[in-house]
Amino acid sequence: MLQLNVKNETSRLRTVILGTAKSNGPIPKVEDCYDPKSIEHVLAGTYPKEDDMIKEMDAVAAVFKKYGVEVFRPKVIKDCNQIFSRDIAFVIEDKIIRANILPDREREVEAIRCVWNQIDRKNRILLPEECHVEGGDVIPWNDYIFIGTYSGEDYSNYITARTNLDAVIAIQELFPDKMVKSFELRKSNTNAKENALHLDCCFQPIGKGKAIIHKNGFLVEREYDWLVNFFGKENIFEITKDEMYEMYSNIFSISEDVVISERNFTRLNTWLRQQGFTVEEVPYAEIGKQEGLLRCTTMPLIRD
């Protein structure tokens, strides 16, 4: 059996699920896209090619191997986008919580059945149907759980609104000893630079008490201010609208002082090294065209 353990984003990673780009399927139609950035690339004829994305994910797998991390991959389903494993489930403490995701993506959950079945039944959590949640919106941080949400009455109009307040309440009930803190995110179906698809698209804590953040991703300024105060202004790397669009906040921590980052994130990677981090640079720009990056494609199962 797998003994799950995830208390935060930065403790030493031991076991992870990394998505797969194999048999990713044809280029989607505009009406079948889940986010504005994918739509942009479909219309421009620059939607990523499967071979390129496979190479990018292999580069991440090689970094995990270098650090002795055990890696599970989903079972390949023909013509199915299985890149973003963080969307389908996530781990907090010793529990795996299956995400109530867009109905079209149910098959992706089946593809990690081999992992799911290795987890003690009492630690496999299925939330009630009315709870919408995806792992990109859920950031465990020691005594806290940070959750991105959208509570506008027009929630159902946004394909980009993925986590609702019902899910926030359900997670608080699951973890009564944690402080669950929710953040209203800015949503747009049409403008990727004005859309925080998930919380990790505009904020992520990293090791050494630091965090990456984009102010405009938050609808409520005082919620953004709370995070800045929580981490301390001197520990915050503030990203621009263009950098959020490139997914600068969606890097991935292997430990307190080792991060995997996109090789083109020059300003961020320079800052990280100045702060004493080891930065493992990988090519991930093609995957980034689908409005998800390193955190989105990984689902940590066990950290120290």
mmCIF file of N, CA and C in Angstrom, residues 230-274:
data_model
loop_
_atom_site.group_PDB
_atom_site.id
_atom_site.type_symbol
_atom_site.label_atom_id
_atom_site.label_comp_id
_atom_site.label_asym_id
_atom_site.label_seq_id
_atom_site.Cartn_x
_atom_site.Cartn_y
_atom_site.Cartn_z
ATOM 1 N N PHE A 230 1.594 37.561 4.660
ATOM 2 C CA PHE A 230 1.862 36.229 5.216
ATOM 3 C C PHE A 230 3.309 35.805 4.911
ATOM 4 N N PHE A 231 3.743 36.017 3.681
ATOM 5 C CA PHE A 231 5.093 35.608 3.288
ATOM 6 C C PHE A 231 6.128 36.704 3.533
ATOM 7 N N GLY A 232 5.675 37.954 3.578
ATOM 8 C CA GLY A 232 6.599 39.091 3.720
ATOM 9 C C GLY A 232 6.995 39.605 2.354
ATOM 10 N N LYS A 233 6.839 40.910 2.172
ATOM 11 C CA LYS A 233 7.077 41.510 0.856
ATOM 12 C C LYS A 233 8.466 41.155 0.298
ATOM 13 N N GLU A 234 9.451 41.093 1.204
ATOM 14 C CA GLU A 234 10.831 40.828 0.768
ATOM 15 C C GLU A 234 11.017 39.398 0.255
ATOM 16 N N ASN A 235 10.041 38.523 0.522
ATOM 17 C CA ASN A 235 10.141 37.116 0.094
ATOM 18 C C ASN A 235 9.309 36.808 -1.146
ATOM 19 N N ILE A 236 8.697 37.849 -1.693
ATOM 20 C CA ILE A 236 7.754 37.665 -2.811
ATOM 21 C C ILE A 236 8.421 38.010 -4.142
ATOM 22 N N PHE A 237 8.235 37.136 -5.130
ATOM 23 C CA PHE A 237 8.628 37.449 -6.508
ATOM 24 C C PHE A 237 7.353 37.797 -7.260
ATOM 25 N N GLU A 238 7.206 39.070 -7.582
ATOM 26 C CA GLU A 238 5.982 39.572 -8.225
ATOM 27 C C GLU A 238 6.132 39.428 -9.737
ATOM 28 N N ILE A 239 5.176 38.745 -10.369
ATOM 29 C CA ILE A 239 5.287 38.544 -11.822
ATOM 30 C C ILE A 239 4.318 39.458 -12.575
ATOM 31 N N THR A 240 4.699 39.777 -13.803
ATOM 32 C CA THR A 240 3.889 40.656 -14.651
ATOM 33 C C THR A 240 2.757 39.857 -15.310
ATOM 34 N N LYS A 241 1.876 40.582 -15.970
ATOM 35 C CA LYS A 241 0.776 39.936 -16.687
ATOM 36 C C LYS A 241 1.295 38.977 -17.765
ATOM 37 N N ASP A 242 2.333 39.413 -18.485
ATOM 38 C CA ASP A 242 2.917 38.550 -19.520
ATOM 39 C C ASP A 242 3.569 37.315 -18.903
ATOM 40 N N GLU A 243 4.207 37.488 -17.755
ATOM 41 C CA GLU A 243 4.847 36.358 -17.080
ATOM 42 C C GLU A 243 3.806 35.384 -16.527
ATOM 43 N N MET A 244 2.685 35.915 -16.052
ATOM 44 C CA MET A 244 1.613 35.017 -15.619
ATOM 45 C C MET A 244 1.103 34.210 -16.818
ATOM 46 N N TYR A 245 0.958 34.891 -17.943
ATOM 47 C CA TYR A 245 0.500 34.252 -19.177
ATOM 48 C C TYR A 245 1.454 33.117 -19.586
ATOM 49 N N GLU A 246 2.756 33.324 -19.360
ATOM 50 C CA GLU A 246 3.751 32.284 -19.673
ATOM 51 C C GLU A 246 3.820 31.208 -18.583
ATOM 52 N N MET A 247 3.095 31.414 -17.489
ATOM 53 C CA MET A 247 2.978 30.438 -16.379
ATOM 54 C C MET A 247 4.187 30.438 -15.429
ATOM 55 N N TYR A 248 4.749 31.598 -15.176
ATOM 56 C CA TYR A 248 5.911 31.712 -14.284
ATOM 57 C C TYR A 248 5.638 31.159 -12.880
ATOM 58 N N SER A 249 4.394 31.243 -12.416
ATOM 59 C CA SER A 249 4.135 30.777 -11.043
ATOM 60 C C SER A 249 3.901 29.271 -10.982
ATOM 61 N N ASN A 250 3.913 28.621 -12.137
ATOM 62 C CA ASN A 250 3.563 27.203 -12.163
ATOM 63 C C ASN A 250 4.798 26.312 -12.298
ATOM 64 N N ILE A 251 5.821 26.647 -11.504
ATOM 65 C CA ILE A 251 7.001 25.782 -11.462
ATOM 66 C C ILE A 251 6.738 24.671 -10.438
ATOM 67 N N PHE A 252 7.728 23.855 -10.128
ATOM 68 C CA PHE A 252 7.483 22.712 -9.245
ATOM 69 C C PHE A 252 8.682 22.475 -8.320
ATOM 70 N N SER A 253 8.400 22.317 -7.038
ATOM 71 C CA SER A 253 9.475 22.108 -6.055
ATOM 72 C C SER A 253 9.712 20.628 -5.793
ATOM 73 N N ILE A 254 10.977 20.228 -5.911
ATOM 74 C CA ILE A 254 11.375 18.868 -5.523
ATOM 75 C C ILE A 254 11.731 18.854 -4.037
ATOM 76 N N SER A 255 12.230 19.996 -3.555
ATOM 77 C CA SER A 255 12.564 20.110 -2.130
ATOM 78 C C SER A 255 12.574 21.594 -1.775
ATOM 79 N N GLU A 256 12.965 21.892 -0.539
ATOM 80 C CA GLU A 256 13.047 23.281 -0.073
ATOM 81 C C GLU A 256 13.958 24.127 -0.950
ATOM 82 N N ASP A 257 14.985 23.498 -1.539
ATOM 83 C CA ASP A 257 15.945 24.317 -2.282
ATOM 84 C C ASP A 257 16.191 23.857 -3.715
ATOM 85 N N VAL A 258 15.340 22.948 -4.222
ATOM 86 C CA VAL A 258 15.461 22.513 -5.625
ATOM 87 C C VAL A 258 14.116 22.719 -6.334
ATOM 88 N N VAL A 259 14.143 23.472 -7.428
ATOM 89 C CA VAL A 259 12.911 23.665 -8.202
ATOM 90 C C VAL A 259 13.144 23.296 -9.666
ATOM 91 N N ILE A 260 12.087 22.787 -10.295
ATOM 92 C CA ILE A 260 12.101 22.592 -11.752
ATOM 93 C C ILE A 260 11.394 23.799 -12.355
ATOM 94 N N SER A 261 12.032 24.424 -13.341
ATOM 95 C CA SER A 261 11.451 25.627 -13.947
ATOM 96 C C SER A 261 11.636 25.572 -15.465
ATOM 97 N N GLU A 262 10.823 26.311 -16.170
ATOM 98 C CA GLU A 262 10.931 26.406 -17.628
ATOM 99 C C GLU A 262 12.215 27.166 -17.977
ATOM 100 N N ARG A 263 12.928 26.688 -18.978
ATOM 101 C CA ARG A 263 14.256 27.253 -19.280
ATOM 102 C C ARG A 263 14.197 28.698 -19.784
ATOM 103 N N ASN A 264 13.035 29.122 -20.299
ATOM 104 C CA ASN A 264 12.920 30.497 -20.806
ATOM 105 C C ASN A 264 12.554 31.521 -19.734
ATOM 106 N N PHE A 265 12.328 31.062 -18.509
ATOM 107 C CA PHE A 265 11.930 31.993 -17.440
ATOM 108 C C PHE A 265 13.170 32.692 -16.856
ATOM 109 N N THR A 266 13.852 33.459 -17.702
ATOM 110 C CA THR A 266 15.161 34.001 -17.333
ATOM 111 C C THR A 266 15.114 34.850 -16.063
ATOM 112 N N ARG A 267 14.168 35.769 -15.989
ATOM 113 C CA ARG A 267 14.118 36.680 -14.835
ATOM 114 C C ARG A 267 13.866 35.902 -13.541
ATOM 115 N N LEU A 268 12.927 34.967 -13.602
ATOM 116 C CA LEU A 268 12.613 34.161 -12.424
ATOM 117 C C LEU A 268 13.787 33.258 -12.039
ATOM 118 N N ASN A 269 14.347 32.559 -13.004
ATOM 119 C CA ASN A 269 15.412 31.601 -12.704
ATOM 120 C C ASN A 269 16.651 32.289 -12.134
ATOM 121 N N THR A 270 16.926 33.508 -12.630
ATOM 122 C CA THR A 270 18.044 34.294 -12.091
ATOM 123 C C THR A 270 17.773 34.633 -10.626
ATOM 124 N N TRP A 271 16.560 35.093 -10.345
ATOM 125 C CA TRP A 271 16.182 35.442 -8.963
ATOM 126 C C TRP A 271 16.253 34.215 -8.050
ATOM 127 N N LEU A 272 15.754 33.083 -8.536
ATOM 128 C CA LEU A 272 15.780 31.860 -7.719
ATOM 129 C C LEU A 272 17.214 31.497 -7.340
ATOM 130 N N ARG A 273 18.106 31.579 -8.308
ATOM 131 C CA ARG A 273 19.519 31.238 -8.018
ATOM 132 C C ARG A 273 20.126 32.241 -7.036
ATOM 133 N N GLN A 274 19.727 33.504 -7.166
ATOM 134 C CA GLN A 274 20.217 34.517 -6.214
ATOM 135 C C GLN A 274 19.737 34.209 -4.786
#
